[in-house]
CSV table of C-alpha atoms (C1' of nucleotides) in Angstrom, one decimal:
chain,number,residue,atom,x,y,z
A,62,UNK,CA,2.0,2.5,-3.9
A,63,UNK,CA,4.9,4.7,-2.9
A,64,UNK,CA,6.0,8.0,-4.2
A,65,UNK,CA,9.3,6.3,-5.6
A,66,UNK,CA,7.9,5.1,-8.2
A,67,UNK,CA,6.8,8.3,-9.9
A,68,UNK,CA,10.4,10.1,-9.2
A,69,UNK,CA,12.5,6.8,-9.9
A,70,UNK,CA,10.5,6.7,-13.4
A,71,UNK,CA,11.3,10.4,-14.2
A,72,UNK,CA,14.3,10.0,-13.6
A,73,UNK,CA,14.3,7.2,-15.8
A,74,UNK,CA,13.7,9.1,-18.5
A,75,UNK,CA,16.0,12.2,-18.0
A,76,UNK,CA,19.1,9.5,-17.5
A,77,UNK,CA,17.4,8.3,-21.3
A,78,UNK,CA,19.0,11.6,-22.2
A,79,UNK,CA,22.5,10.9,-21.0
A,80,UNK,CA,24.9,10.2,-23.6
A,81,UNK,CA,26.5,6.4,-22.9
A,82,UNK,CA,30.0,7.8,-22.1
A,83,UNK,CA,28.6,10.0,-19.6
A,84,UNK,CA,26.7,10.4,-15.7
A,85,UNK,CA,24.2,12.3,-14.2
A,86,UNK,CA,24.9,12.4,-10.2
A,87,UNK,CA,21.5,11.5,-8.0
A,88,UNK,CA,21.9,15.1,-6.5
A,89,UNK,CA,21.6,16.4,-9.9
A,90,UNK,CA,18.4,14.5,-10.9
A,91,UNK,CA,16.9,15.4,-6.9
A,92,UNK,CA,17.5,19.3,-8.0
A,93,UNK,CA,15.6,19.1,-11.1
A,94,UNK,CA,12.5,17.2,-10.2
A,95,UNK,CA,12.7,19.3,-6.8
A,96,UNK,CA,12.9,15.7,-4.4
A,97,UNK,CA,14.7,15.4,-1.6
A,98,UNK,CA,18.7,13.7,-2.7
A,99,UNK,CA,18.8,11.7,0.0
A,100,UNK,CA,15.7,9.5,-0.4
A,101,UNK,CA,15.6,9.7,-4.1
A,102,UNK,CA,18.8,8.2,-3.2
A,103,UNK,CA,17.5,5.4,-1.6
A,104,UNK,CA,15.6,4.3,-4.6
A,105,UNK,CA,18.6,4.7,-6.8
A,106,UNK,CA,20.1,2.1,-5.5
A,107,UNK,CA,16.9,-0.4,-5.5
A,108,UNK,CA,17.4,0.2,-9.2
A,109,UNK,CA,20.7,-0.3,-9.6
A,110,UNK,CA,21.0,-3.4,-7.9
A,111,UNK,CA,18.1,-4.8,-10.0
A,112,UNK,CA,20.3,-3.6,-13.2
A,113,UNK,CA,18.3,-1.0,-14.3
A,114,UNK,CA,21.3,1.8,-13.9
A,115,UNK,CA,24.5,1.8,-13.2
A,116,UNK,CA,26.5,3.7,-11.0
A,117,UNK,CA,30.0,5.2,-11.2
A,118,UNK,CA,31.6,6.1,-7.9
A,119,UNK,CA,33.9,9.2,-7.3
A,120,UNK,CA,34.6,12.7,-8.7
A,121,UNK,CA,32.8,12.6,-12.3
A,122,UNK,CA,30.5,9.9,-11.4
A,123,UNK,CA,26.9,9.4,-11.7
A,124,UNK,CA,23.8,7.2,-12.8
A,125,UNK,CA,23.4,5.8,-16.1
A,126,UNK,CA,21.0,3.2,-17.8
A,127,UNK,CA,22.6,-0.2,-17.6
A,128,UNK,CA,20.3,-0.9,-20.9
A,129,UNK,CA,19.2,0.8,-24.1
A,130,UNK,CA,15.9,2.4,-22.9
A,131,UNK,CA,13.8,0.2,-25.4
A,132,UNK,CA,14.4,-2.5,-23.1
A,133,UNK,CA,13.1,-1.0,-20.0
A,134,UNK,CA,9.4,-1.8,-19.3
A,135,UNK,CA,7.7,0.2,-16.9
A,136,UNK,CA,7.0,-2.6,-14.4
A,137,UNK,CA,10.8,-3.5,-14.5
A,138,UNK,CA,11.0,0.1,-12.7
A,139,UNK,CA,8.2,-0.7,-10.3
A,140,UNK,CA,9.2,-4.3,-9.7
A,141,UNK,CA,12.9,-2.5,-8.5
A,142,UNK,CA,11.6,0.2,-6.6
A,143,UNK,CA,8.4,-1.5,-4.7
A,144,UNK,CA,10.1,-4.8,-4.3
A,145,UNK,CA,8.1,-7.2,-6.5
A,146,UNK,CA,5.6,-8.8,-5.0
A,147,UNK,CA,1.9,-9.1,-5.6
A,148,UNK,CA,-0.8,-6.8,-3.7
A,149,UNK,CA,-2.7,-9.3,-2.8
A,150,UNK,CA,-1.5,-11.4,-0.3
A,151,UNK,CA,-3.5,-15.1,0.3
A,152,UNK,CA,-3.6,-15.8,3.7
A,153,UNK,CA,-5.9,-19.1,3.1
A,154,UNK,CA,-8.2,-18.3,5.4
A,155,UNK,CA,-10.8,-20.8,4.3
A,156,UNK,CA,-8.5,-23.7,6.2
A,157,UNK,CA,-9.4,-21.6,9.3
A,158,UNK,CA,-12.5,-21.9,11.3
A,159,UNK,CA,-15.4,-24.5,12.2
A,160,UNK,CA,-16.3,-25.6,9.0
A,161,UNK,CA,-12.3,-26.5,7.9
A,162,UNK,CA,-11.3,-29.8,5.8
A,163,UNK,CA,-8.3,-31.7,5.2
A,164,UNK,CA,-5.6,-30.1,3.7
A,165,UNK,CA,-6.0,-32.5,0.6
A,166,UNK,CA,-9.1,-30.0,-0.3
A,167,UNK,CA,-6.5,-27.0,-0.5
A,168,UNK,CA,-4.3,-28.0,-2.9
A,169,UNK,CA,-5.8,-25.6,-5.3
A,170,UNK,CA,-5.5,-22.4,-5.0
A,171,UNK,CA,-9.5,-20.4,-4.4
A,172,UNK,CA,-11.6,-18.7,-6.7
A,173,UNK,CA,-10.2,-15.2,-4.7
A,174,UNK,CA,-6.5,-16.1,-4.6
A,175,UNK,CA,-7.0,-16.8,-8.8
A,176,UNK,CA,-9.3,-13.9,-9.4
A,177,UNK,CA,-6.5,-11.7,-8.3
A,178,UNK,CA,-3.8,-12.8,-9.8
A,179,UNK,CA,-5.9,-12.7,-12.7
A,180,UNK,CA,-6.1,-8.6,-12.4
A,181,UNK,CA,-2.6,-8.4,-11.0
A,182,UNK,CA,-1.2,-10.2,-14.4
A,183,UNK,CA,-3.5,-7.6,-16.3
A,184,UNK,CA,-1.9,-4.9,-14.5
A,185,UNK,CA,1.8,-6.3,-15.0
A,186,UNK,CA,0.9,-6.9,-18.7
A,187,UNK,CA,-0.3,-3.4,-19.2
A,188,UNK,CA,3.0,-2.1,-17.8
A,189,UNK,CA,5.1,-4.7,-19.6
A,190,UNK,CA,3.9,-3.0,-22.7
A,191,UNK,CA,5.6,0.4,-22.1
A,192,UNK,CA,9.0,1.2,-22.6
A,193,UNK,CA,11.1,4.1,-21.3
A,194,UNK,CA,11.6,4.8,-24.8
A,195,UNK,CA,7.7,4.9,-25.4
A,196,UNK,CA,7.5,7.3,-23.0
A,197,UNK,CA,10.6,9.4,-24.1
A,198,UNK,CA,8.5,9.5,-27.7
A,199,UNK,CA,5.7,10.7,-26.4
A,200,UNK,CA,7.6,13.8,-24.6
A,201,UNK,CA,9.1,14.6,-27.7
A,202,UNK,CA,6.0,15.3,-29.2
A,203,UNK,CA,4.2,17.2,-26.6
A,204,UNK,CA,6.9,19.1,-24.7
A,205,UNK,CA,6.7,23.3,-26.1
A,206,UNK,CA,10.2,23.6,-27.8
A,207,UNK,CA,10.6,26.6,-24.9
A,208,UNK,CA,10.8,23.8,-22.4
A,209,UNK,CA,13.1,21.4,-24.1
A,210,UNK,CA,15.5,24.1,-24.7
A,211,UNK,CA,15.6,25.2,-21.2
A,212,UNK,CA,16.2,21.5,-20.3
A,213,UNK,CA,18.8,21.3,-22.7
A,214,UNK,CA,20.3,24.1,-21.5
A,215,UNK,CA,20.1,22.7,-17.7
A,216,UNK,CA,21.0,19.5,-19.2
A,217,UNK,CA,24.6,20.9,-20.5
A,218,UNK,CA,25.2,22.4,-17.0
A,219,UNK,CA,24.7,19.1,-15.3
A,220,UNK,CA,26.6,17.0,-17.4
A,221,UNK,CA,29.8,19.3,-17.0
B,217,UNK,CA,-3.4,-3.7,-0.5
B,218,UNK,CA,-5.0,-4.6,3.0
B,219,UNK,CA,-5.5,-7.6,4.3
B,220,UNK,CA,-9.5,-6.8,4.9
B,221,UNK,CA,-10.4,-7.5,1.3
B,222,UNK,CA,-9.5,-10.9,1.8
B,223,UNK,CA,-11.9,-11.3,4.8
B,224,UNK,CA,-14.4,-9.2,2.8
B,225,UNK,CA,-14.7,-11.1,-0.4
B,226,UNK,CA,-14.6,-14.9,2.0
B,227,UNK,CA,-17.6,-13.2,3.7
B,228,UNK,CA,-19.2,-12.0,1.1
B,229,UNK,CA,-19.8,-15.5,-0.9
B,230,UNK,CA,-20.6,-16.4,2.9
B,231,UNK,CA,-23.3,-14.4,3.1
B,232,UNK,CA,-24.6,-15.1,-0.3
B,233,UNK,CA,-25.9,-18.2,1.3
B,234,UNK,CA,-28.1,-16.4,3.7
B,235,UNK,CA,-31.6,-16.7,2.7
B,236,UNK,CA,-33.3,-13.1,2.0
B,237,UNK,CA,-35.1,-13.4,5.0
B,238,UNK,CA,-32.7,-13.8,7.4
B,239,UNK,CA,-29.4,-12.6,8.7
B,240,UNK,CA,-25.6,-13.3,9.9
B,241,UNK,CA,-24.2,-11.4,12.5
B,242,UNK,CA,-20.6,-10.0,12.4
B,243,UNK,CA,-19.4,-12.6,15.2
B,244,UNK,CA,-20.5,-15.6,13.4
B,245,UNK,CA,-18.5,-14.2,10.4
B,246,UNK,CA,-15.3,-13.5,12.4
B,247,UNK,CA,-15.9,-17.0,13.9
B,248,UNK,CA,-15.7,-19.5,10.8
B,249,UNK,CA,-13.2,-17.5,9.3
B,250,UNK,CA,-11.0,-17.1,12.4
B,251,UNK,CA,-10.5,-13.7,12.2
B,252,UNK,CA,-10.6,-11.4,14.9
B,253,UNK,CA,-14.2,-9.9,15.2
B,254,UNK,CA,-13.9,-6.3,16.5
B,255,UNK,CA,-11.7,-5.8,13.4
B,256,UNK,CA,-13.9,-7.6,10.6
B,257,UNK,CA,-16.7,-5.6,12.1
B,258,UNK,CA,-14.9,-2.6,11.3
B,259,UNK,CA,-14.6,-3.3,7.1
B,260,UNK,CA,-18.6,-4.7,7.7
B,261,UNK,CA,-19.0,-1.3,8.1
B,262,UNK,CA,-17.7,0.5,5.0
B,263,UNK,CA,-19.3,-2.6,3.1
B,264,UNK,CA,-22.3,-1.2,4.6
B,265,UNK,CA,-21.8,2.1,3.9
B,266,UNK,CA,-21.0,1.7,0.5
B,267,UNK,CA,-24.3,-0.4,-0.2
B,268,UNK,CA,-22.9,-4.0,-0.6
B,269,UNK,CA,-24.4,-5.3,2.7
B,270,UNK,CA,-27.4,-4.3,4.9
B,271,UNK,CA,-27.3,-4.5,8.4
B,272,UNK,CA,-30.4,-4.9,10.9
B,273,UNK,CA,-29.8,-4.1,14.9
B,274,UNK,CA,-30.8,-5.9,17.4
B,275,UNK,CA,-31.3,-9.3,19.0
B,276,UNK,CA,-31.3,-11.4,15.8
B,277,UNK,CA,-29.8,-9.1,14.1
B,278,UNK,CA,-26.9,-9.2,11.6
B,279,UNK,CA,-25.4,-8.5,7.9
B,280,UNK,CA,-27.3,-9.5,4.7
B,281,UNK,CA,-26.2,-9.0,1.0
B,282,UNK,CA,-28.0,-5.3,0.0
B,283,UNK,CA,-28.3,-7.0,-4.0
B,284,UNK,CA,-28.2,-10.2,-5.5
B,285,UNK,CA,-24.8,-11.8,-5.7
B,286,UNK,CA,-24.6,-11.7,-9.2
B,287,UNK,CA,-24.7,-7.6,-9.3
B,288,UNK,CA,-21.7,-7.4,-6.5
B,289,UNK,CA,-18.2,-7.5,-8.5
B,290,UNK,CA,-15.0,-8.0,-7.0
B,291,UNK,CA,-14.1,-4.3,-7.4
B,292,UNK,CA,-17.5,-3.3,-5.8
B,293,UNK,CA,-15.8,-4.8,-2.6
B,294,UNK,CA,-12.2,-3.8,-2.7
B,295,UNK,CA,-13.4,0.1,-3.4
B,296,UNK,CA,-15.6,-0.1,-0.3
B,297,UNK,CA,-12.8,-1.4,2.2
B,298,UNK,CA,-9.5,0.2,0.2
B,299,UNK,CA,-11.6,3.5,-0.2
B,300,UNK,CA,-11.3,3.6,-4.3
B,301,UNK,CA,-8.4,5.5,-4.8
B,302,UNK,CA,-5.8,4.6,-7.6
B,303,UNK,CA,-3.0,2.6,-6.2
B,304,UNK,CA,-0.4,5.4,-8.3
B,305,UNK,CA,-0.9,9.0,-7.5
B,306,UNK,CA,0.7,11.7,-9.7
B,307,UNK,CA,2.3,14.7,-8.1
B,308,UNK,CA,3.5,16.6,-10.9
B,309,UNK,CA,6.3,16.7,-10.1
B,310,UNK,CA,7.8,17.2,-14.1
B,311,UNK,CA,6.5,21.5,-12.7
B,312,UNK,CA,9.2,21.4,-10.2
B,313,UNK,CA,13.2,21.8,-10.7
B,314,UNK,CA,14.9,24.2,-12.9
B,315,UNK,CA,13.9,23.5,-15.9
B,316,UNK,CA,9.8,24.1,-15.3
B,317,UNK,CA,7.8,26.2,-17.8
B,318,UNK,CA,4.8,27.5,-18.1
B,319,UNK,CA,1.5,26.5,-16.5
B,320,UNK,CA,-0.6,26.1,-19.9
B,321,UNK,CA,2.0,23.4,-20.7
B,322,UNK,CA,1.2,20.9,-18.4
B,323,UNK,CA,-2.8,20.9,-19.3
B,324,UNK,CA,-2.4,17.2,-20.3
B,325,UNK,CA,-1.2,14.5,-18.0
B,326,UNK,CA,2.3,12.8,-18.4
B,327,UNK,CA,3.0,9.9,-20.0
B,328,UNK,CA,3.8,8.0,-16.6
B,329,UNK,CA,0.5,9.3,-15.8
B,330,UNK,CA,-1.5,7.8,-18.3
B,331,UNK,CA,0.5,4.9,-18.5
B,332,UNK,CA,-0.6,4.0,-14.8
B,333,UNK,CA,-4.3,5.2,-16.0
B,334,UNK,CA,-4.5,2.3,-18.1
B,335,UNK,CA,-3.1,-0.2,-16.0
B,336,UNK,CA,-5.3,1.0,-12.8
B,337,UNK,CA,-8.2,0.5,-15.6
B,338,UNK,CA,-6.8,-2.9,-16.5
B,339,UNK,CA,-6.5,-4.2,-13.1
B,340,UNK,CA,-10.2,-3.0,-12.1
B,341,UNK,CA,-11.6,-4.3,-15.7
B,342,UNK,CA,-10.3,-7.9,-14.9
B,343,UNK,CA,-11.8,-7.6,-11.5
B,344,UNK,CA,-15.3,-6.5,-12.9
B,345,UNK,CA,-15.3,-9.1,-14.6
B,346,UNK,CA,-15.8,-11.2,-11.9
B,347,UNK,CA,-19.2,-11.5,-9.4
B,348,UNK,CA,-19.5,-12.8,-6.3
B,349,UNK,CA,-22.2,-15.4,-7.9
B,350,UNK,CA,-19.5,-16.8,-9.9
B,351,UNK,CA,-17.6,-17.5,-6.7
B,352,UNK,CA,-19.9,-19.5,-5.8
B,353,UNK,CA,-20.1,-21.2,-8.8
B,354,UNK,CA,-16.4,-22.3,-9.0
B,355,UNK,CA,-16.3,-23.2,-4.9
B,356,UNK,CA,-20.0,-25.4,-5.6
B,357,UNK,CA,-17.8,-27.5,-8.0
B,358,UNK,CA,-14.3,-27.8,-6.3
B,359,UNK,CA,-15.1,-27.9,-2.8
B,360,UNK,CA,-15.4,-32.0,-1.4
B,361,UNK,CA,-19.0,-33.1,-0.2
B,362,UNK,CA,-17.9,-33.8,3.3
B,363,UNK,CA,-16.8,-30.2,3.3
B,364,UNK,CA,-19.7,-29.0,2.6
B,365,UNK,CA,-21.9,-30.9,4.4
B,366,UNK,CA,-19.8,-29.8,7.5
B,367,UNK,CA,-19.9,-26.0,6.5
B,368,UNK,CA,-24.0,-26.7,5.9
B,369,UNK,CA,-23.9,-27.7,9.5
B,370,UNK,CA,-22.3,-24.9,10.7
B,371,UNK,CA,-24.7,-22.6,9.1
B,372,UNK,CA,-27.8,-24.2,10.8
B,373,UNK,CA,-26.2,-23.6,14.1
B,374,UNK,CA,-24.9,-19.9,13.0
B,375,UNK,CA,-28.3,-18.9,11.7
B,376,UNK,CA,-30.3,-19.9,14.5
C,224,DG,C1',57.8,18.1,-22.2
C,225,DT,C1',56.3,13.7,-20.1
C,226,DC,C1',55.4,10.6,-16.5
C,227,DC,C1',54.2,9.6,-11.8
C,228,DC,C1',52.5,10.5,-7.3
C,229,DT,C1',49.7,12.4,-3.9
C,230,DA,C1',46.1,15.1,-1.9
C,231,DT,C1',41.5,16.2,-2.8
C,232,DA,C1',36.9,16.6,-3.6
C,233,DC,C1',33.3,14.3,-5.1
C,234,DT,C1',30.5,10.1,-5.6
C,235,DC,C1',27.8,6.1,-4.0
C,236,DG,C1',26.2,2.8,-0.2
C,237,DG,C1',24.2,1.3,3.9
C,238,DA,C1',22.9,2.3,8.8
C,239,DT,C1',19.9,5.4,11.5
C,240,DA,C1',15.4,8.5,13.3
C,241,DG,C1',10.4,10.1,12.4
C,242,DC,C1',5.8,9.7,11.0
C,243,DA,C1',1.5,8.1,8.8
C,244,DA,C1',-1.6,4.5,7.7
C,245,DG,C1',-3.1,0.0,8.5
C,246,DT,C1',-4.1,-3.1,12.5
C,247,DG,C1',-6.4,-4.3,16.5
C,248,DT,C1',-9.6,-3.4,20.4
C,249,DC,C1',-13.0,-1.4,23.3
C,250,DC,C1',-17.4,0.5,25.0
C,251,DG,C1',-21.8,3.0,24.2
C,252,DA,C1',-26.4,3.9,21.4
C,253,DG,C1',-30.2,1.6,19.5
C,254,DT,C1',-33.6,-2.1,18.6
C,255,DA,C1',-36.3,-6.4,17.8
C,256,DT,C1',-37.3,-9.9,20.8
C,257,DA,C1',-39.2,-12.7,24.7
C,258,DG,C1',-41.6,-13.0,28.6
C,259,DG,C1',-44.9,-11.4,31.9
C,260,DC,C1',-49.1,-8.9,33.0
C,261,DG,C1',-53.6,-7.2,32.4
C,262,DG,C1',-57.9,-7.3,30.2
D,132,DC,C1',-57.2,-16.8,25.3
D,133,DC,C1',-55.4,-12.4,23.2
D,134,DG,C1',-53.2,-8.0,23.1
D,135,DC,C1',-50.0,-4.8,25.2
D,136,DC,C1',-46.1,-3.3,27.8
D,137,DT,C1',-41.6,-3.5,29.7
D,138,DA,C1',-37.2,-5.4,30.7
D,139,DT,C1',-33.6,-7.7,28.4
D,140,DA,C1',-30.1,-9.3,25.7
D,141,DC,C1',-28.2,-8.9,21.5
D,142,DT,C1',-26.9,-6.2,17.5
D,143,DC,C1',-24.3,-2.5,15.0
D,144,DG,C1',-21.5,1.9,15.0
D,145,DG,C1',-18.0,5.0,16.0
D,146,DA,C1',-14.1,6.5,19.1
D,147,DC,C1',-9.5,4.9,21.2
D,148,DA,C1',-4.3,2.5,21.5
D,149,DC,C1',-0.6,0.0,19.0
D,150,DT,C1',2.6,-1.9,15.3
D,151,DT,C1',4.5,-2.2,10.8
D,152,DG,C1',6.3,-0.1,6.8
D,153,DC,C1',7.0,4.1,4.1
D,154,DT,C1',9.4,8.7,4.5
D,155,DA,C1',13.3,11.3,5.4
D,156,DT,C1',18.2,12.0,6.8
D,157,DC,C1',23.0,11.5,7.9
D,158,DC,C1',27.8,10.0,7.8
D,159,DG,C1',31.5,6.8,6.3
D,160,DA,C1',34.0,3.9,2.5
D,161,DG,C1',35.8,4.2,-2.0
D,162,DT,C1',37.5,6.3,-6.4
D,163,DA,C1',38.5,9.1,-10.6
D,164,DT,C1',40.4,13.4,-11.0
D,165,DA,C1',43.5,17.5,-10.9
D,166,DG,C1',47.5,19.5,-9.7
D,167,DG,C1',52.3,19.5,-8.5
D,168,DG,C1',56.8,17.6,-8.5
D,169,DA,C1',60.6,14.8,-10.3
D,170,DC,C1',63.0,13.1,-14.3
DNA sequence: GTCCCTATACTCGGATAGCAAGTGTCCGAGTATAGGCGG
DNA sequence: CCGCCTATACTCGGACACTTGCTATCCGAGTATAGGGAC
């Protein structure tokens, strides 16, 4: 898996913070989680053209959520960022070789192919079940009120 | 994820025919699944390293299953070729930026963290859950009869 | 004082290099076998 | 006829090129803003 996932989630959870009226430029969320702006970038806009965020162009503009986060599930991030498509790839292998049939005995998918998607789906499900809000809760109650003030502080800089 | 598990998992219910006494070399593998054989020799290897399959040199010579089929799981076989590491790897990067604090507060992982956690676990539960013997199982009772009469064929030849 | 216009500075967006890991291949070390030889 | 020895052919195992996709970067198109000027 790539490394885009972890920042573009982060940074799903700082824009959280950002009031509805108002944007958080990508250079902004590169300096805080220390990324390089260009490639976070990159990601940014996987995400925005999957409707996670939105963007605003010129002087003032930004990122925002395109969506209360309570309605952003983890694997919607993932899905945007890493393009969606299952890990396991079936390359029917079985209709290769000596010992093939007709392609009348392939119809079905094999025991493999279905085991997998099996554990992929159980993996998707698992990150269905978390929101970005989830996650937000969870930082509220285990962040050192230290730290959230000096992100609130940060945070009042960045918005300007 | 790599397309060696594929070939791994087809030869492992493969060689789950082999009778205890008696082996399939790497070339016959390659052949009836029409891969190419230097390179499915290559994930043999970490199969045998990691204890799914024993190999024995020389002239008649080949790969075996190490345990019954019944004690192999499908995650038994993807750690050995993928090399076992989680798919999302966390880089901390929530101690970076601006707004950082101190060390002690970042004892317990992050919520993306853990998040991923259980959906890694999910993903490898649902593919515990599954043996190589029950492969078999499903392919003894979906595969046609002239199928396997022309795969039973094959394996007299191969086993010579 | 209010409205409008223009220059500006800042934003996003896609097109462009670099690198690591997976992919594919090869040849050498080692061994159980098969045949021949001697007893 | 039986046992031993040697040459052989076949096996696995690790070391060596190549390609795809992730990583990283840059510059251009577009726009809301801020200031100045006209009314």
């Amino acid at each position: 898996m790539g490394q885009g996932v972890e920042w573009a989630l982060h940074c799903c959870t700082l824009l959280a913070l950002v009031p509805p009226d108002q944007t958080l430029p990508a250079a902004r969320l590169a300096e805080y989680h220390g990324v390089p702006p260009a490639y976070l970038a990159k990601h940014l806009q996987a995400m925005a053209q999957a409707g996670i965020v939105e963007s605003t162009a010129g002087r003032k503009g930004g990122y925002r959520l395109a969506r209360p986060a309570s309605e952003i599930t983890l694997i919607d991030v993932i899905d945007a960022v890493e393009g969606g498509e299952p890990a396991f790839r079936c390359t029917e292998i079985r209709r290769r070789g000596p010992a093939h049939g007709v392609a009348a005995d392939y119809k079905a998918p094999c025991g493999i192919h279905r085991a997998m998607t099996r554990a992929d789906d159980a993996w998707r499900a698992e990150l269905a079940s978390t929101t970005i809000a989830d996650l937000l809760r969870e930082l509220s109650m285990s962040v050192s009120p230290v730290a959230i003030r000096k992100a609130a502080g940060w945070f009042q800089e960045a918005l300007r």
